[in-house]
mmCIF file of C-alpha atoms in Angstrom:
data_model
loop_
_atom_site.group_PDB
_atom_site.id
_atom_site.type_symbol
_atom_site.label_atom_id
_atom_site.label_comp_id
_atom_site.label_asym_id
_atom_site.label_seq_id
_atom_site.Cartn_x
_atom_site.Cartn_y
_atom_site.Cartn_z
ATOM 1 C CA MET N 221 60.213 77.521 47.972
ATOM 2 C CA GLY N 222 63.612 76.136 48.688
ATOM 3 C CA THR N 223 65.493 74.228 51.551
ATOM 4 C CA GLY N 224 66.012 76.402 53.322
ATOM 5 C CA PHE N 225 69.763 76.508 53.092
ATOM 6 C CA SER N 226 69.217 80.014 51.122
ATOM 7 C CA GLU N 227 68.275 81.366 54.271
ATOM 8 C CA THR N 228 71.072 80.367 56.125
ATOM 9 C CA PRO N 229 72.318 83.472 58.003
ATOM 10 C CA LEU N 230 68.511 83.510 59.595
ATOM 11 C CA ALA N 231 69.195 80.406 60.875
ATOM 12 C CA VAL N 232 72.347 80.748 62.635
ATOM 13 C CA PHE N 233 70.749 84.051 63.875
ATOM 14 C CA THR N 234 68.406 82.512 65.737
ATOM 15 C CA THR N 235 69.943 79.289 66.321
ATOM 16 C CA LEU N 236 72.598 81.175 68.371
ATOM 17 C CA ALA N 237 70.980 84.503 69.473
ATOM 18 C CA PRO N 238 68.407 82.225 71.300
ATOM 19 C CA MET N 239 70.993 80.640 72.775
ATOM 20 C CA GLY N 240 72.790 83.128 74.331
ATOM 21 C CA ALA N 241 69.902 85.098 75.727
ATOM 22 C CA GLY N 242 68.955 81.450 77.509
ATOM 23 C CA ALA N 243 72.711 80.897 79.121
ATOM 24 C CA PHE N 244 72.209 84.328 80.892
ATOM 25 C CA LEU N 245 68.939 83.321 81.843
ATOM 26 C CA VAL N 246 69.687 80.347 82.929
ATOM 27 C CA LEU N 247 73.422 81.610 84.677
ATOM 28 C CA ALA N 248 71.201 84.416 86.097
ATOM 29 C CA CYS N 249 69.137 81.785 88.128
ATOM 30 C CA LEU N 250 71.973 80.365 89.294
ATOM 31 C CA ILE N 251 73.577 83.472 90.517
ATOM 32 C CA ALA N 252 69.947 84.487 92.141
ATOM 33 C CA ALA N 253 69.878 80.871 94.073
ATOM 34 C CA ALA N 254 73.509 79.330 94.347
ATOM 35 C CA LYS N 255 75.866 80.594 97.415
ATOM 36 C CA LEU N 256 79.016 80.580 95.647
ATOM 37 C CA ASP N 257 81.700 82.217 97.636
ATOM 38 C CA ASP N 258 83.636 85.709 95.774
ATOM 39 C CA GLU N 259 85.761 83.971 93.654
ATOM 40 C CA ALA N 260 83.585 81.508 92.680
ATOM 41 C CA LEU N 261 81.475 85.137 90.705
ATOM 42 C CA ALA N 262 85.279 86.790 90.213
ATOM 43 C CA ARG N 263 85.732 83.919 87.976
ATOM 44 C CA LEU N 264 81.873 83.642 86.548
ATOM 45 C CA ASP N 265 82.298 87.043 85.850
ATOM 46 C CA ARG N 266 84.778 86.951 83.894
ATOM 47 C CA LEU N 267 83.688 84.157 81.616
ATOM 48 C CA SER N 268 79.801 86.212 81.461
ATOM 49 C CA ILE N 269 81.410 86.690 78.016
ATOM 50 C CA VAL N 270 80.632 83.526 76.827
ATOM 51 C CA PRO N 271 76.310 84.239 76.234
ATOM 52 C CA PHE N 272 77.307 87.634 74.905
ATOM 53 C CA ALA N 273 79.579 86.394 72.575
ATOM 54 C CA VAL N 274 77.511 82.780 71.252
ATOM 55 C CA SER N 275 75.043 85.691 71.288
ATOM 56 C CA ALA N 276 76.740 88.421 69.252
ATOM 57 C CA VAL N 277 77.519 85.677 66.861
ATOM 58 C CA GLY N 278 73.847 85.361 65.659
ATOM 59 C CA PHE N 279 73.345 88.720 65.259
ATOM 60 C CA ILE N 280 76.011 89.500 62.738
ATOM 61 C CA GLY N 281 74.957 86.375 61.100
ATOM 62 C CA ALA N 282 71.977 88.338 60.555
ATOM 63 C CA PHE N 283 73.358 91.267 59.591
ATOM 64 C CA PHE N 284 74.693 88.753 55.877
ATOM 65 C CA HIS N 285 70.760 88.198 55.112
ATOM 66 C CA LEU N 286 70.674 91.826 54.216
ATOM 67 C CA ALA N 287 71.186 92.292 50.347
ATOM 68 C CA ASN N 288 72.475 96.072 52.483
ATOM 69 C CA PRO N 289 74.173 95.869 55.988
ATOM 70 C CA LEU N 290 74.427 99.646 55.644
ATOM 71 C CA HIS N 291 70.190 99.828 55.266
ATOM 72 C CA ALA N 292 70.350 97.869 58.536
ATOM 73 C CA PHE N 293 69.401 101.327 60.747
ATOM 74 C CA GLY N 294 66.512 100.912 58.436
ATOM 75 C CA VAL N 295 64.533 98.027 59.900
ATOM 76 C CA PHE N 296 63.605 100.065 63.657
ATOM 77 C CA ALA N 297 61.330 102.284 61.109
ATOM 78 C CA GLY N 298 58.577 99.671 61.302
ATOM 79 C CA ILE N 299 59.014 99.303 64.787
ATOM 80 C CA GLY N 300 55.304 98.571 67.093
ATOM 81 C CA THR N 301 54.006 97.980 63.082
ATOM 82 C CA SER N 302 56.235 95.241 62.034
ATOM 83 C CA PRO N 303 57.227 91.644 63.491
ATOM 84 C CA LEU N 304 60.767 92.218 62.887
ATOM 85 C CA SER N 305 61.427 95.168 62.988
ATOM 86 C CA ASN N 306 59.912 94.254 67.064
ATOM 87 C CA GLU N 307 62.147 91.515 67.093
ATOM 88 C CA VAL N 308 65.579 93.271 66.722
ATOM 89 C CA ALA N 309 64.497 96.446 68.341
ATOM 90 C CA VAL N 310 63.824 94.060 71.494
ATOM 91 C CA GLY N 311 67.386 91.913 70.572
ATOM 92 C CA VAL N 312 68.946 95.505 70.595
ATOM 93 C CA VAL N 313 67.862 96.703 74.023
ATOM 94 C CA PHE N 314 68.608 92.652 75.893
ATOM 95 C CA MET N 315 72.247 92.604 73.938
ATOM 96 C CA ALA N 316 72.740 96.594 74.800
ATOM 97 C CA ALA N 317 71.827 95.485 78.893
ATOM 98 C CA ALA N 318 73.907 92.271 78.251
ATOM 99 C CA LEU N 319 77.155 94.470 76.946
ATOM 100 C CA VAL N 320 76.922 96.855 80.281
ATOM 101 C CA TYR N 321 76.658 93.474 82.271
ATOM 102 C CA VAL N 322 79.346 91.722 81.084
ATOM 103 C CA VAL N 323 81.943 95.352 81.018
ATOM 104 C CA LEU N 324 80.730 95.527 84.808
ATOM 105 C CA ALA N 325 80.850 91.353 85.449
ATOM 106 C CA PHE N 326 84.419 91.692 83.944
ATOM 107 C CA THR N 327 86.206 94.709 85.246
ATOM 108 C CA ALA N 328 84.669 93.931 88.725
ATOM 109 C CA LYS N 329 82.509 96.662 89.731
ATOM 110 C CA LEU N 330 79.659 94.025 90.845
ATOM 111 C CA THR N 331 78.744 94.179 94.090
ATOM 112 C CA ALA N 332 76.891 90.533 95.700
ATOM 113 C CA SER N 333 73.148 92.878 95.980
ATOM 114 C CA SER N 334 73.796 94.827 92.310
ATOM 115 C CA ARG N 335 75.240 91.488 90.224
ATOM 116 C CA LYS N 336 71.548 89.157 91.381
ATOM 117 C CA ALA N 337 69.691 91.482 90.289
ATOM 118 C CA PHE N 338 71.039 93.280 86.603
ATOM 119 C CA SER N 339 72.381 89.263 86.132
ATOM 120 C CA LEU N 340 67.886 89.159 87.311
ATOM 121 C CA VAL N 341 67.085 92.050 84.225
ATOM 122 C CA VAL N 342 68.981 90.684 81.712
ATOM 123 C CA GLY N 343 67.265 87.641 82.361
ATOM 124 C CA VAL N 344 63.852 88.935 81.081
ATOM 125 C CA LEU N 345 65.389 90.725 78.873
ATOM 126 C CA ALA N 346 66.363 87.517 77.575
ATOM 127 C CA LEU N 347 63.676 85.819 77.495
ATOM 128 C CA VAL N 348 61.077 88.566 76.654
ATOM 129 C CA PHE N 349 64.115 88.217 73.303
ATOM 130 C CA MET N 350 63.133 85.047 72.399
ATOM 131 C CA VAL N 351 59.453 85.351 72.863
ATOM 132 C CA PHE N 352 59.435 88.124 69.982
ATOM 133 C CA CYS N 353 61.669 85.239 68.317
ATOM 134 C CA GLY N 354 59.670 83.881 67.298
ATOM 135 C CA LEU N 355 56.274 86.179 67.396
ATOM 136 C CA ALA N 356 58.235 87.914 64.430
ATOM 137 C CA TYR N 357 57.471 84.729 62.646
ATOM 138 C CA MET N 358 54.019 84.649 62.945
ATOM 139 C CA MET N 359 52.228 86.661 60.137
ATOM 140 C CA ASP N 360 48.841 86.313 58.547
ATOM 141 C CA THR N 361 50.685 85.883 54.401
ATOM 142 C CA ILE N 362 53.248 83.015 55.778
ATOM 143 C CA PRO N 363 50.167 80.301 57.225
ATOM 144 C CA THR N 364 53.501 78.077 57.397
ATOM 145 C CA TRP N 365 54.576 79.913 60.096
ATOM 146 C CA ASN N 366 52.362 81.509 61.582
ATOM 147 C CA THR N 367 51.532 79.325 64.838
ATOM 148 C CA PRO N 368 52.492 79.778 68.138
ATOM 149 C CA ALA N 369 54.840 76.755 67.897
ATOM 150 C CA SER N 370 56.858 79.185 66.588
ATOM 151 C CA ILE N 371 57.098 80.885 69.777
ATOM 152 C CA VAL N 372 57.653 77.983 71.256
ATOM 153 C CA GLN N 373 60.463 76.502 69.117
ATOM 154 C CA MET N 374 62.421 79.635 69.636
ATOM 155 C CA LEU N 375 61.607 79.368 74.126
ATOM 156 C CA GLY N 376 62.594 75.694 73.554
ATOM 157 C CA TYR N 377 65.636 76.696 71.847
ATOM 158 C CA GLY N 378 67.256 79.353 73.815
ATOM 159 C CA LEU N 379 66.577 76.793 77.024
ATOM 160 C CA LEU N 380 67.983 73.745 75.296
ATOM 161 C CA GLY N 381 71.200 75.911 73.981
ATOM 162 C CA GLY N 382 71.122 78.323 76.417
ATOM 163 C CA SER N 383 71.896 75.510 79.422
ATOM 164 C CA ALA N 384 74.264 73.502 77.780
ATOM 165 C CA PHE N 385 75.639 77.079 77.083
ATOM 166 C CA ALA N 386 75.870 78.463 81.004
ATOM 167 C CA ALA N 387 76.869 74.658 82.198
ATOM 168 C CA LEU N 388 79.937 75.650 79.226
ATOM 169 C CA THR N 389 80.469 78.642 80.711
ATOM 170 C CA CYS N 390 80.259 77.541 84.811
ATOM 171 C CA GLY N 391 82.746 74.622 83.609
ATOM 172 C CA LEU N 392 85.058 77.147 81.998
ATOM 173 C CA ALA N 393 84.359 79.306 85.691
ATOM 174 C CA ARG N 394 85.555 76.261 87.198
ATOM 175 C CA ILE N 395 82.526 76.434 89.717
ATOM 176 C CA GLU N 396 81.466 73.882 92.563
ATOM 177 C CA VAL N 397 78.717 73.244 91.340
ATOM 178 C CA SER N 398 76.067 71.806 94.171
ATOM 179 C CA GLN N 399 73.292 69.563 93.365
ATOM 180 C CA LYS N 400 70.177 71.633 93.762
ATOM 181 C CA ALA N 401 72.399 74.087 90.673
ATOM 182 C CA SER N 402 73.368 71.102 88.709
ATOM 183 C CA VAL N 403 69.302 69.520 88.687
ATOM 184 C CA ALA N 404 68.191 73.475 88.173
ATOM 185 C CA VAL N 405 70.093 73.203 85.146
ATOM 186 C CA ILE N 406 69.593 69.284 84.058
ATOM 187 C CA ALA N 407 65.176 70.783 83.980
ATOM 188 C CA PHE N 408 65.921 73.911 82.058
ATOM 189 C CA VAL N 409 67.699 71.421 79.393
ATOM 190 C CA ALA N 410 64.436 69.228 79.705
ATOM 191 C CA VAL N 411 62.057 71.613 79.231
ATOM 192 C CA GLY N 412 63.564 73.299 76.237
ATOM 193 C CA LEU N 413 63.946 69.886 74.908
ATOM 194 C CA VAL N 414 60.155 69.103 75.052
ATOM 195 C CA LEU N 415 59.432 72.755 73.928
ATOM 196 C CA SER N 416 61.731 72.129 71.153
ATOM 197 C CA LEU N 417 60.382 69.142 69.948
ATOM 198 C CA VAL N 418 56.982 69.735 70.342
ATOM 199 C CA GLY N 419 56.651 73.208 69.369
ATOM 200 C CA PHE N 420 58.983 71.844 65.155
ATOM 201 C CA GLY N 421 57.088 68.416 65.920
ATOM 202 C CA ILE N 422 53.548 70.612 65.493
ATOM 203 C CA GLN N 423 54.647 72.974 63.567
ATOM 204 C CA ILE N 424 55.812 70.335 60.622
ATOM 205 C CA THR N 425 52.753 68.527 61.119
ATOM 206 C CA ALA N 426 50.150 71.509 60.227
ATOM 207 C CA ALA N 427 52.581 71.485 57.362
ATOM 208 C CA ALA N 428 51.181 68.674 55.953
ATOM 209 C CA SER N 429 47.693 70.607 56.032
ATOM 210 C CA ILE N 430 48.568 73.203 53.618
ATOM 211 C CA ALA N 431 49.040 73.630 50.609
ATOM 212 C CA ASN N 432 48.686 76.170 47.456
ATOM 213 C CA ILE N 433 49.033 75.291 42.957
ATOM 214 C CA TRP N 434 52.123 73.450 43.445
ATOM 215 C CA GLY N 435 51.310 71.132 46.459
ATOM 216 C CA ALA N 436 51.906 71.160 50.236
ATOM 217 C CA ALA N 437 54.302 72.451 52.481
ATOM 218 C CA ILE N 438 55.639 69.919 53.916
ATOM 219 C CA ASP N 439 56.386 68.316 50.380
ATOM 220 C CA LEU N 440 58.868 71.702 50.179
ATOM 221 C CA VAL N 441 61.506 69.478 52.582
ATOM 222 C CA PRO N 442 61.142 65.999 51.795
ATOM 223 C CA ALA N 443 63.316 65.662 54.681
ATOM 224 C CA ILE N 444 61.638 67.603 57.231
ATOM 225 C CA TRP N 445 60.929 64.921 59.621
ATOM 226 C CA GLY N 446 64.545 63.567 59.195
ATOM 227 C CA MET N 447 65.456 66.964 60.401
ATOM 228 C CA PHE N 448 62.918 66.651 63.885
ATOM 229 C CA ALA N 449 64.600 62.962 63.956
ATOM 230 C CA VAL N 450 68.172 64.905 64.321
ATOM 231 C CA LEU N 451 66.671 67.619 66.412
ATOM 232 C CA ALA N 452 65.537 64.852 68.693
ATOM 233 C CA VAL N 453 68.736 63.207 68.929
ATOM 234 C CA CYS N 454 71.074 65.348 69.084
ATOM 235 C CA GLY N 455 69.085 66.743 72.350
ATOM 236 C CA ILE N 456 68.583 63.929 73.508
ATOM 237 C CA VAL N 457 72.591 63.204 73.581
ATOM 238 C CA ALA N 458 73.025 66.883 75.039
ATOM 239 C CA LEU N 459 70.617 66.267 77.955
ATOM 240 C CA ALA N 460 72.503 62.750 78.535
ATOM 241 C CA LEU N 461 76.072 64.772 78.642
ATOM 242 C CA ILE N 462 74.716 67.517 81.080
ATOM 243 C CA VAL N 463 73.191 64.274 83.411
ATOM 244 C CA ALA N 464 76.528 63.325 83.453
ATOM 245 C CA GLY N 465 78.666 66.294 83.165
ATOM 246 C CA GLY N 466 76.224 67.969 86.773
ATOM 247 C CA LYS N 467 78.017 65.059 88.635
ATOM 248 C CA LYS N 468 81.116 66.467 87.644
ATOM 249 C CA ASN N 469 80.968 70.286 87.995
ATOM 250 C CA PHE N 470 80.044 70.327 84.337
ATOM 251 C CA PRO N 471 83.880 68.679 82.816
ATOM 252 C CA LEU N 472 84.380 70.814 79.402
ATOM 253 C CA ALA N 473 84.340 67.623 77.101
ATOM 254 C CA PHE N 474 80.684 67.158 78.299
ATOM 255 C CA SER N 475 79.209 70.177 78.363
ATOM 256 C CA ALA N 476 81.358 71.342 74.947
ATOM 257 C CA ALA N 477 80.273 68.526 73.495
ATOM 258 C CA ALA N 478 76.338 68.765 74.558
ATOM 259 C CA CYS N 479 76.217 73.215 72.756
ATOM 260 C CA ALA N 480 78.126 71.247 69.686
ATOM 261 C CA LEU N 481 75.395 68.914 69.310
ATOM 262 C CA VAL N 482 71.838 71.191 69.864
ATOM 263 C CA VAL N 483 73.915 73.863 67.659
ATOM 264 C CA VAL N 484 74.059 70.553 65.014
ATOM 265 C CA GLY N 485 70.073 70.211 66.372
ATOM 266 C CA VAL N 486 68.628 73.670 66.249
ATOM 267 C CA PHE N 487 70.784 74.939 62.822
ATOM 268 C CA LEU N 488 69.243 72.273 61.019
ATOM 269 C CA ALA N 489 65.107 72.834 62.275
ATOM 270 C CA ARG N 490 65.677 76.214 61.703
ATOM 271 C CA ILE N 491 66.816 75.118 58.188
ATOM 272 C CA GLY N 492 63.745 73.171 57.636
ATOM 273 C CA PHE N 493 61.071 76.354 59.340
ATOM 274 C CA TYR N 494 62.268 78.730 57.096
ATOM 275 C CA GLY N 495 62.421 75.855 54.038
ATOM 276 C CA LEU N 496 58.831 75.105 55.149
ATOM 277 C CA TYR N 497 57.947 78.952 53.784
ATOM 278 C CA MET N 498 54.813 79.514 51.423
ATOM 279 C CA SER N 499 53.292 82.492 51.097
ATOM 280 C CA VAL N 500 48.729 82.759 50.502
ATOM 281 C CA ALA N 501 49.761 84.039 47.579
ATOM 282 C CA LEU N 502 51.310 81.220 45.922
#
């Protein structure tokens, strides 16, 4: 039991890693649908390092959760039986594919057809990774986490933050974003926000009916609805910034502010999520 801040490394991981993955997914959709010239694609290729770096920082954060980082490889022993091992395995596959893509993109080795195909592969792996980030917490022994809302949240956070970072990447690459592409990014942000709030809200509501000898799970984090409110406000303001920025090719000030707001809101939501930990053994 606790406030959730004891799990800060995991909160960093589940905040940033899915966001970087979501950015790859959104960028893959833009590359597949948008008609960009070769120079624009070359600039976008070089900036693919941005979403990779976001996910990488998240994975680095996860290492600080381990008592001994040298034991990290032991997690693979539970592949197929451990939700956590499955999450890490899928994450490693996604990051490996993303790294290969970034290297090829940065060194201008991608053709038009290979870029579209490879980016879609990475995008699909990103989506699978986001799902497994939620599945990792569906354990019978922790009823407060064992809910499909855990998956819904991770998909929401990945799309919400990923879309913001995709917009930032386009802004850094000075991409002329069409109205259709802007609407698509805005739609991803909106869907991500709805999924985030619905998933987190359902979990909080369900926690009120889960209790042990110490009390109700929701009482573990007295400020949990405040955290929900922060997520909602940050997400709504970020959406407004993306909508406004979409009319001007996602200027850096708008997209960077949206990224910062989403990271803050989602991070606090993840702290609240971990604070709701309640085992059936207690």
